[in-house]
Amino acid sequence: MHSFGYRLNALLTFAVTILALMCAMGSLSDNLNTPSPSAEIQIMNINWFQKQPQGNDEVSLTMNISADLQSLFTWNTKQVFIFVAAEYETPKNSLNQVSLWDAIIPAKEHAKFWIHTSNKYRFVDQGNNLRGKKFNLTLHWHVMPKTGKMFADKLVMTGYSLPEEYR
Amino acid sequence: MDWQGQKVAEQTMQIMLLVFAVIAFITGYVLGSFQMMILIYAGGVTLTTLITVPNWPFFNCHPLSWLDPSEAEKHPKPQVAVSSKKKATKK
């Protein structure tokens, strides 16, 4: 503490170290949060179901997605990224996951919502296995923090299936 | 600053930063606002800088008494002894 510059350096270094500790504590406080999200997805309509020239099946569907994800938000949450994936099994792959729709929820007020939409991303198979296929729709969410650890989890909804014939 | 003042300034700096950090974290957690925590802490850092970094007079309560230049002339620095070396070589 011998000169102005010496004291300023010591103060700034100590202040930044304490700031890092506060951010770590903020991230640890996220573990105290016990979320209880809920969601429901209904398939309103299969718009079309065809085989592409390359030989792969493709489906277009319209979904009604409603969810209440407000309990995921804490004081240390920047945004929540969610996406809906269709999961099914084929002889070639034991698990196929195709992302159909995603969104970013910037604040707690927007976390309770419903949306009527067609799939944002194309539902294309590796092959032509989709006729009559039973599949799950899984809602995944990633809780992105302002500082620290990101939490990710999902909700699996079963019981969906595709038509037996192309339309 | 004098020696006592330096010690006081360092201690004040550390304690003030820790106190502001604790107040900032608790306020931010209770209000559920990360921004509030950062604002309170930034305010605390600025206040601490203003109090402990510049060379304020209240840090100089026990000033060191430096010798006057006129006093120093009366007590000259001792010279290196040359005579003892000559005696040894003569033998």
mmCIF file of C-alpha atoms in Angstrom:
data_model
loop_
_atom_site.group_PDB
_atom_site.id
_atom_site.type_symbol
_atom_site.label_atom_id
_atom_site.label_comp_id
_atom_site.label_asym_id
_atom_site.label_seq_id
_atom_site.Cartn_x
_atom_site.Cartn_y
_atom_site.Cartn_z
ATOM 1 C CA MET A 1 0.000 0.000 0.000
ATOM 2 C CA HIS A 2 2.869 2.302 -0.752
ATOM 3 C CA SER A 3 1.501 4.403 -3.571
ATOM 4 C CA PHE A 4 -1.702 5.354 -5.389
ATOM 5 C CA GLY A 5 -1.145 2.815 -8.170
ATOM 6 C CA TYR A 6 -0.293 0.061 -5.673
ATOM 7 C CA ARG A 7 -3.500 0.620 -3.672
ATOM 8 C CA LEU A 8 -5.635 0.865 -6.807
ATOM 9 C CA ASN A 9 -4.239 -2.419 -8.132
ATOM 10 C CA ALA A 10 -4.774 -4.195 -4.811
ATOM 11 C CA LEU A 11 -8.355 -2.919 -4.574
ATOM 12 C CA LEU A 12 -9.312 -3.865 -8.119
ATOM 13 C CA THR A 13 -7.816 -7.350 -7.853
ATOM 14 C CA PHE A 14 -9.609 -8.024 -4.581
ATOM 15 C CA ALA A 15 -12.885 -6.634 -5.947
ATOM 16 C CA VAL A 16 -12.784 -8.856 -9.028
ATOM 17 C CA THR A 17 -11.952 -11.940 -6.931
ATOM 18 C CA ILE A 18 -14.927 -11.256 -4.677
ATOM 19 C CA LEU A 19 -17.118 -10.745 -7.752
ATOM 20 C CA ALA A 20 -16.110 -14.187 -9.033
ATOM 21 C CA LEU A 21 -17.048 -15.684 -5.650
ATOM 22 C CA MET A 22 -20.449 -13.953 -5.712
ATOM 23 C CA CYS A 23 -21.176 -15.328 -9.184
ATOM 24 C CA ALA A 24 -20.200 -18.844 -8.055
ATOM 25 C CA MET A 25 -22.544 -18.530 -5.060
ATOM 26 C CA GLY A 26 -25.286 -17.285 -7.374
ATOM 27 C CA SER A 27 -24.873 -20.348 -9.566
ATOM 28 C CA LEU A 28 -24.899 -22.678 -6.555
ATOM 29 C CA SER A 29 -28.163 -21.100 -5.370
ATOM 30 C CA ASP A 30 -29.809 -22.498 -8.526
ATOM 31 C CA ASN A 31 -29.547 -25.968 -6.985
ATOM 32 C CA LEU A 32 -32.045 -24.899 -4.321
ATOM 33 C CA ASN A 33 -34.717 -24.499 -6.975
ATOM 34 C CA THR A 34 -37.045 -27.512 -7.493
ATOM 35 C CA PRO A 35 -38.825 -27.028 -10.817
ATOM 36 C CA SER A 36 -42.237 -28.513 -11.605
ATOM 37 C CA PRO A 37 -42.865 -27.945 -15.308
ATOM 38 C CA SER A 38 -45.807 -29.324 -17.273
ATOM 39 C CA ALA A 39 -46.503 -29.597 -20.967
ATOM 40 C CA GLU A 40 -48.937 -31.073 -23.461
ATOM 41 C CA ILE A 41 -48.651 -31.584 -27.205
ATOM 42 C CA GLN A 42 -51.538 -32.475 -29.463
ATOM 43 C CA ILE A 43 -51.131 -33.355 -33.129
ATOM 44 C CA MET A 44 -53.950 -31.476 -34.817
ATOM 45 C CA ASN A 45 -53.345 -32.654 -38.359
ATOM 46 C CA ILE A 46 -50.991 -34.603 -40.588
ATOM 47 C CA ASN A 47 -50.644 -32.159 -43.497
ATOM 48 C CA TRP A 48 -48.889 -34.542 -45.858
ATOM 49 C CA PHE A 49 -46.847 -37.741 -45.709
ATOM 50 C CA GLN A 50 -44.720 -38.598 -48.743
ATOM 51 C CA LYS A 51 -41.634 -40.373 -49.947
ATOM 52 C CA GLN A 52 -38.965 -38.008 -51.253
ATOM 53 C CA PRO A 53 -37.156 -38.615 -54.588
ATOM 54 C CA GLN A 54 -34.050 -39.751 -52.604
ATOM 55 C CA GLY A 55 -36.127 -42.466 -50.963
ATOM 56 C CA ASN A 56 -36.579 -40.903 -47.517
ATOM 57 C CA ASP A 57 -39.982 -40.482 -45.878
ATOM 58 C CA GLU A 58 -41.112 -36.989 -44.942
ATOM 59 C CA VAL A 59 -44.030 -35.828 -42.775
ATOM 60 C CA SER A 60 -45.507 -32.397 -42.204
ATOM 61 C CA LEU A 61 -47.676 -32.021 -39.106
ATOM 62 C CA THR A 62 -49.525 -29.269 -37.267
ATOM 63 C CA MET A 63 -49.163 -29.334 -33.495
ATOM 64 C CA ASN A 64 -50.721 -27.527 -30.585
ATOM 65 C CA ILE A 65 -48.025 -27.131 -27.915
ATOM 66 C CA SER A 66 -49.007 -25.828 -24.483
ATOM 67 C CA ALA A 67 -46.647 -25.628 -21.503
ATOM 68 C CA ASP A 68 -46.116 -24.061 -18.100
ATOM 69 C CA LEU A 69 -42.381 -23.677 -17.525
ATOM 70 C CA GLN A 70 -42.497 -20.798 -15.037
ATOM 71 C CA SER A 71 -40.985 -22.829 -12.181
ATOM 72 C CA LEU A 72 -37.752 -23.257 -14.157
ATOM 73 C CA PHE A 73 -36.858 -19.562 -13.845
ATOM 74 C CA THR A 74 -34.631 -18.359 -10.968
ATOM 75 C CA TRP A 75 -32.979 -14.992 -10.261
ATOM 76 C CA ASN A 76 -29.939 -16.307 -12.125
ATOM 77 C CA THR A 77 -31.769 -17.315 -15.344
ATOM 78 C CA LYS A 78 -31.028 -15.486 -18.569
ATOM 79 C CA GLN A 79 -33.359 -17.482 -20.853
ATOM 80 C CA VAL A 80 -34.773 -20.954 -21.377
ATOM 81 C CA PHE A 81 -34.252 -22.708 -24.709
ATOM 82 C CA ILE A 82 -36.877 -25.365 -25.502
ATOM 83 C CA PHE A 83 -37.292 -27.749 -28.395
ATOM 84 C CA VAL A 84 -39.680 -30.551 -29.342
ATOM 85 C CA ALA A 85 -38.152 -33.740 -30.737
ATOM 86 C CA ALA A 86 -39.842 -36.768 -32.252
ATOM 87 C CA GLU A 87 -38.244 -40.020 -31.081
ATOM 88 C CA TYR A 88 -38.762 -43.428 -32.643
ATOM 89 C CA GLU A 89 -36.990 -46.695 -33.381
ATOM 90 C CA THR A 90 -36.078 -48.152 -36.791
ATOM 91 C CA PRO A 91 -34.323 -51.378 -37.831
ATOM 92 C CA LYS A 92 -31.284 -49.308 -38.819
ATOM 93 C CA ASN A 93 -31.068 -47.051 -35.677
ATOM 94 C CA SER A 94 -32.186 -47.952 -32.173
ATOM 95 C CA LEU A 95 -33.014 -44.280 -31.503
ATOM 96 C CA ASN A 96 -33.880 -41.544 -33.963
ATOM 97 C CA GLN A 97 -34.422 -38.023 -32.652
ATOM 98 C CA VAL A 98 -35.714 -35.395 -35.053
ATOM 99 C CA SER A 99 -36.101 -31.826 -33.848
ATOM 100 C CA LEU A 100 -39.428 -30.379 -34.991
ATOM 101 C CA TRP A 101 -39.695 -26.980 -33.309
ATOM 102 C CA ASP A 102 -37.762 -24.764 -30.921
ATOM 103 C CA ALA A 103 -38.095 -21.432 -29.132
ATOM 104 C CA ILE A 104 -36.315 -19.148 -26.718
ATOM 105 C CA ILE A 105 -38.231 -17.990 -23.632
ATOM 106 C CA PRO A 106 -36.616 -14.762 -22.427
ATOM 107 C CA ALA A 107 -38.582 -14.182 -19.228
ATOM 108 C CA LYS A 108 -40.805 -15.866 -16.669
ATOM 109 C CA GLU A 109 -43.905 -14.045 -17.935
ATOM 110 C CA HIS A 110 -43.581 -15.755 -21.324
ATOM 111 C CA ALA A 111 -43.075 -19.228 -19.873
ATOM 112 C CA LYS A 112 -46.763 -20.162 -19.681
ATOM 113 C CA PHE A 113 -47.941 -20.369 -23.269
ATOM 114 C CA TRP A 114 -49.660 -22.300 -26.017
ATOM 115 C CA ILE A 115 -48.842 -22.247 -29.707
ATOM 116 C CA HIS A 116 -50.553 -23.691 -32.769
ATOM 117 C CA THR A 117 -47.860 -24.340 -35.357
ATOM 118 C CA SER A 118 -46.641 -26.622 -38.113
ATOM 119 C CA ASN A 119 -43.224 -28.176 -37.626
ATOM 120 C CA LYS A 120 -40.477 -25.554 -37.970
ATOM 121 C CA TYR A 121 -37.904 -28.113 -39.108
ATOM 122 C CA ARG A 122 -38.497 -30.913 -41.559
ATOM 123 C CA PHE A 123 -39.393 -34.326 -40.204
ATOM 124 C CA VAL A 124 -37.358 -36.558 -42.547
ATOM 125 C CA ASP A 125 -36.421 -40.170 -41.895
ATOM 126 C CA GLN A 126 -33.233 -41.995 -42.862
ATOM 127 C CA GLY A 127 -35.058 -44.400 -45.109
ATOM 128 C CA ASN A 128 -38.725 -45.196 -45.488
ATOM 129 C CA ASN A 129 -39.694 -46.523 -42.072
ATOM 130 C CA LEU A 130 -42.345 -44.023 -41.035
ATOM 131 C CA ARG A 131 -45.540 -45.690 -42.248
ATOM 132 C CA GLY A 132 -47.593 -46.644 -39.197
ATOM 133 C CA LYS A 133 -44.693 -45.692 -36.924
ATOM 134 C CA LYS A 134 -45.331 -45.131 -33.213
ATOM 135 C CA PHE A 135 -43.274 -42.253 -31.811
ATOM 136 C CA ASN A 136 -42.763 -40.136 -28.679
ATOM 137 C CA LEU A 137 -42.719 -36.367 -28.604
ATOM 138 C CA THR A 138 -40.200 -35.082 -26.086
ATOM 139 C CA LEU A 139 -40.040 -31.499 -24.859
ATOM 140 C CA HIS A 140 -36.406 -30.658 -23.961
ATOM 141 C CA TRP A 141 -35.416 -27.514 -22.088
ATOM 142 C CA HIS A 142 -32.071 -25.876 -21.354
ATOM 143 C CA VAL A 143 -32.100 -23.326 -18.525
ATOM 144 C CA MET A 144 -29.337 -20.883 -19.444
ATOM 145 C CA PRO A 145 -27.964 -18.967 -16.436
ATOM 146 C CA LYS A 146 -26.602 -15.453 -16.161
ATOM 147 C CA THR A 147 -23.516 -16.988 -14.501
ATOM 148 C CA GLY A 148 -22.555 -20.597 -13.896
ATOM 149 C CA LYS A 149 -24.028 -24.010 -14.650
ATOM 150 C CA MET A 150 -26.667 -24.712 -17.283
ATOM 151 C CA PHE A 151 -29.392 -27.219 -16.377
ATOM 152 C CA ALA A 152 -31.085 -29.370 -19.009
ATOM 153 C CA ASP A 153 -33.994 -31.778 -18.664
ATOM 154 C CA LYS A 154 -36.902 -33.183 -20.647
ATOM 155 C CA LEU A 155 -40.491 -34.383 -20.546
ATOM 156 C CA VAL A 156 -41.438 -37.437 -22.610
ATOM 157 C CA MET A 157 -44.944 -37.745 -24.030
ATOM 158 C CA THR A 158 -45.858 -41.072 -25.562
ATOM 159 C CA GLY A 159 -48.672 -42.414 -27.661
ATOM 160 C CA TYR A 160 -48.327 -40.723 -31.036
ATOM 161 C CA SER A 161 -48.343 -42.575 -34.336
ATOM 162 C CA LEU A 162 -48.186 -41.879 -38.047
ATOM 163 C CA PRO A 163 -50.688 -43.073 -40.659
ATOM 164 C CA GLU A 164 -50.274 -46.476 -42.374
ATOM 165 C CA GLU A 165 -50.304 -45.061 -45.895
ATOM 166 C CA TYR A 166 -48.805 -42.039 -47.670
ATOM 167 C CA ARG A 167 -51.085 -39.039 -48.156
ATOM 168 C CA MET B 1 0.579 8.378 3.794
ATOM 169 C CA ASP B 2 2.435 7.182 6.859
ATOM 170 C CA TRP B 3 2.952 3.565 7.909
ATOM 171 C CA GLN B 4 -0.045 3.524 10.250
ATOM 172 C CA GLY B 5 -2.186 5.117 7.534
ATOM 173 C CA GLN B 6 -1.190 2.463 4.994
ATOM 174 C CA LYS B 7 -2.286 -0.307 7.320
ATOM 175 C CA VAL B 8 -5.601 1.424 8.060
ATOM 176 C CA ALA B 9 -6.228 2.022 4.354
ATOM 177 C CA GLU B 10 -5.609 -1.635 3.467
ATOM 178 C CA GLN B 11 -7.822 -2.984 6.227
ATOM 179 C CA THR B 12 -10.593 -0.506 5.418
ATOM 180 C CA MET B 13 -10.463 -1.519 1.760
ATOM 181 C CA GLN B 14 -10.767 -5.244 2.498
ATOM 182 C CA ILE B 15 -13.534 -4.894 5.057
ATOM 183 C CA MET B 16 -15.573 -2.446 2.977
ATOM 184 C CA LEU B 17 -15.448 -4.655 -0.128
ATOM 185 C CA LEU B 18 -16.485 -7.748 1.824
ATOM 186 C CA VAL B 19 -19.350 -5.919 3.557
ATOM 187 C CA PHE B 20 -20.639 -4.517 0.260
ATOM 188 C CA ALA B 21 -20.398 -7.956 -1.348
ATOM 189 C CA VAL B 22 -22.465 -9.538 1.422
ATOM 190 C CA ILE B 23 -25.090 -6.758 1.311
ATOM 191 C CA ALA B 24 -25.222 -6.963 -2.500
ATOM 192 C CA PHE B 25 -25.642 -10.751 -2.585
ATOM 193 C CA ILE B 26 -28.347 -10.866 0.093
ATOM 194 C CA THR B 27 -30.277 -7.973 -1.475
ATOM 195 C CA GLY B 28 -30.073 -9.528 -4.941
ATOM 196 C CA TYR B 29 -31.169 -12.958 -3.681
ATOM 197 C CA VAL B 30 -34.104 -11.641 -1.657
ATOM 198 C CA LEU B 31 -35.318 -9.339 -4.443
ATOM 199 C CA GLY B 32 -34.692 -11.996 -7.079
ATOM 200 C CA SER B 33 -32.748 -9.512 -9.144
ATOM 201 C CA PHE B 34 -29.239 -10.213 -10.414
ATOM 202 C CA GLN B 35 -28.985 -6.652 -11.717
ATOM 203 C CA MET B 36 -29.573 -5.224 -8.218
ATOM 204 C CA MET B 37 -26.685 -7.273 -6.832
ATOM 205 C CA ILE B 38 -24.295 -6.052 -9.498
ATOM 206 C CA LEU B 39 -25.386 -2.412 -9.107
ATOM 207 C CA ILE B 40 -24.981 -2.408 -5.333
ATOM 208 C CA TYR B 41 -21.575 -4.079 -5.586
ATOM 209 C CA ALA B 42 -20.378 -1.668 -8.294
ATOM 210 C CA GLY B 43 -21.482 1.260 -6.126
ATOM 211 C CA GLY B 44 -19.629 -0.266 -3.195
ATOM 212 C CA VAL B 45 -16.419 -0.696 -5.191
ATOM 213 C CA THR B 46 -16.550 2.935 -6.368
ATOM 214 C CA LEU B 47 -17.145 4.210 -2.817
ATOM 215 C CA THR B 48 -14.283 2.089 -1.458
ATOM 216 C CA THR B 49 -11.978 3.390 -4.189
ATOM 217 C CA LEU B 50 -12.828 6.999 -3.314
ATOM 218 C CA ILE B 51 -12.171 6.429 0.388
ATOM 219 C CA THR B 52 -9.045 4.245 0.444
ATOM 220 C CA VAL B 53 -7.033 4.938 -2.722
ATOM 221 C CA PRO B 54 -6.326 8.698 -2.759
ATOM 222 C CA ASN B 55 -3.821 10.122 -0.305
ATOM 223 C CA TRP B 56 -6.265 11.706 2.164
ATOM 224 C CA PRO B 57 -4.939 13.721 5.130
ATOM 225 C CA PHE B 58 -6.654 11.518 7.724
ATOM 226 C CA PHE B 59 -4.301 8.706 6.727
ATOM 227 C CA ASN B 60 -1.354 10.869 7.857
ATOM 228 C CA CYS B 61 -2.071 11.120 11.623
ATOM 229 C CA HIS B 62 1.329 9.808 12.749
ATOM 230 C CA PRO B 63 3.646 11.528 10.293
ATOM 231 C CA LEU B 64 7.271 10.446 10.080
ATOM 232 C CA SER B 65 9.619 13.182 11.263
ATOM 233 C CA TRP B 66 12.193 13.496 8.521
ATOM 234 C CA LEU B 67 15.452 15.246 9.463
ATOM 235 C CA ASP B 68 15.859 18.905 8.328
ATOM 236 C CA PRO B 69 18.530 19.412 5.624
ATOM 237 C CA SER B 70 20.382 21.911 7.936
ATOM 238 C CA GLU B 71 20.496 19.260 10.726
ATOM 239 C CA ALA B 72 21.872 16.659 8.320
ATOM 240 C CA GLU B 73 24.866 18.805 7.443
ATOM 241 C CA LYS B 74 25.943 18.885 11.141
ATOM 242 C CA HIS B 75 26.156 15.081 11.211
ATOM 243 C CA PRO B 76 28.144 14.068 8.123
ATOM 244 C CA LYS B 77 28.192 10.523 6.779
ATOM 245 C CA PRO B 78 31.153 8.508 8.126
ATOM 246 C CA GLN B 79 34.153 8.125 5.671
ATOM 247 C CA VAL B 80 35.773 4.763 4.843
ATOM 248 C CA ALA B 81 39.065 4.365 6.906
ATOM 249 C CA VAL B 82 42.204 4.381 4.566
ATOM 250 C CA SER B 83 45.141 4.571 7.100
ATOM 251 C CA SER B 84 44.918 0.966 8.457
ATOM 252 C CA LYS B 85 45.607 -0.535 4.984
ATOM 253 C CA LYS B 86 49.004 1.302 4.589
ATOM 254 C CA LYS B 87 50.298 -0.026 7.911
ATOM 255 C CA ALA B 88 49.753 -3.663 6.926
ATOM 256 C CA THR B 89 51.725 -3.471 3.616
ATOM 257 C CA LYS B 90 54.820 -1.818 5.239
ATOM 258 C CA LYS B 91 55.517 -4.899 7.352
#
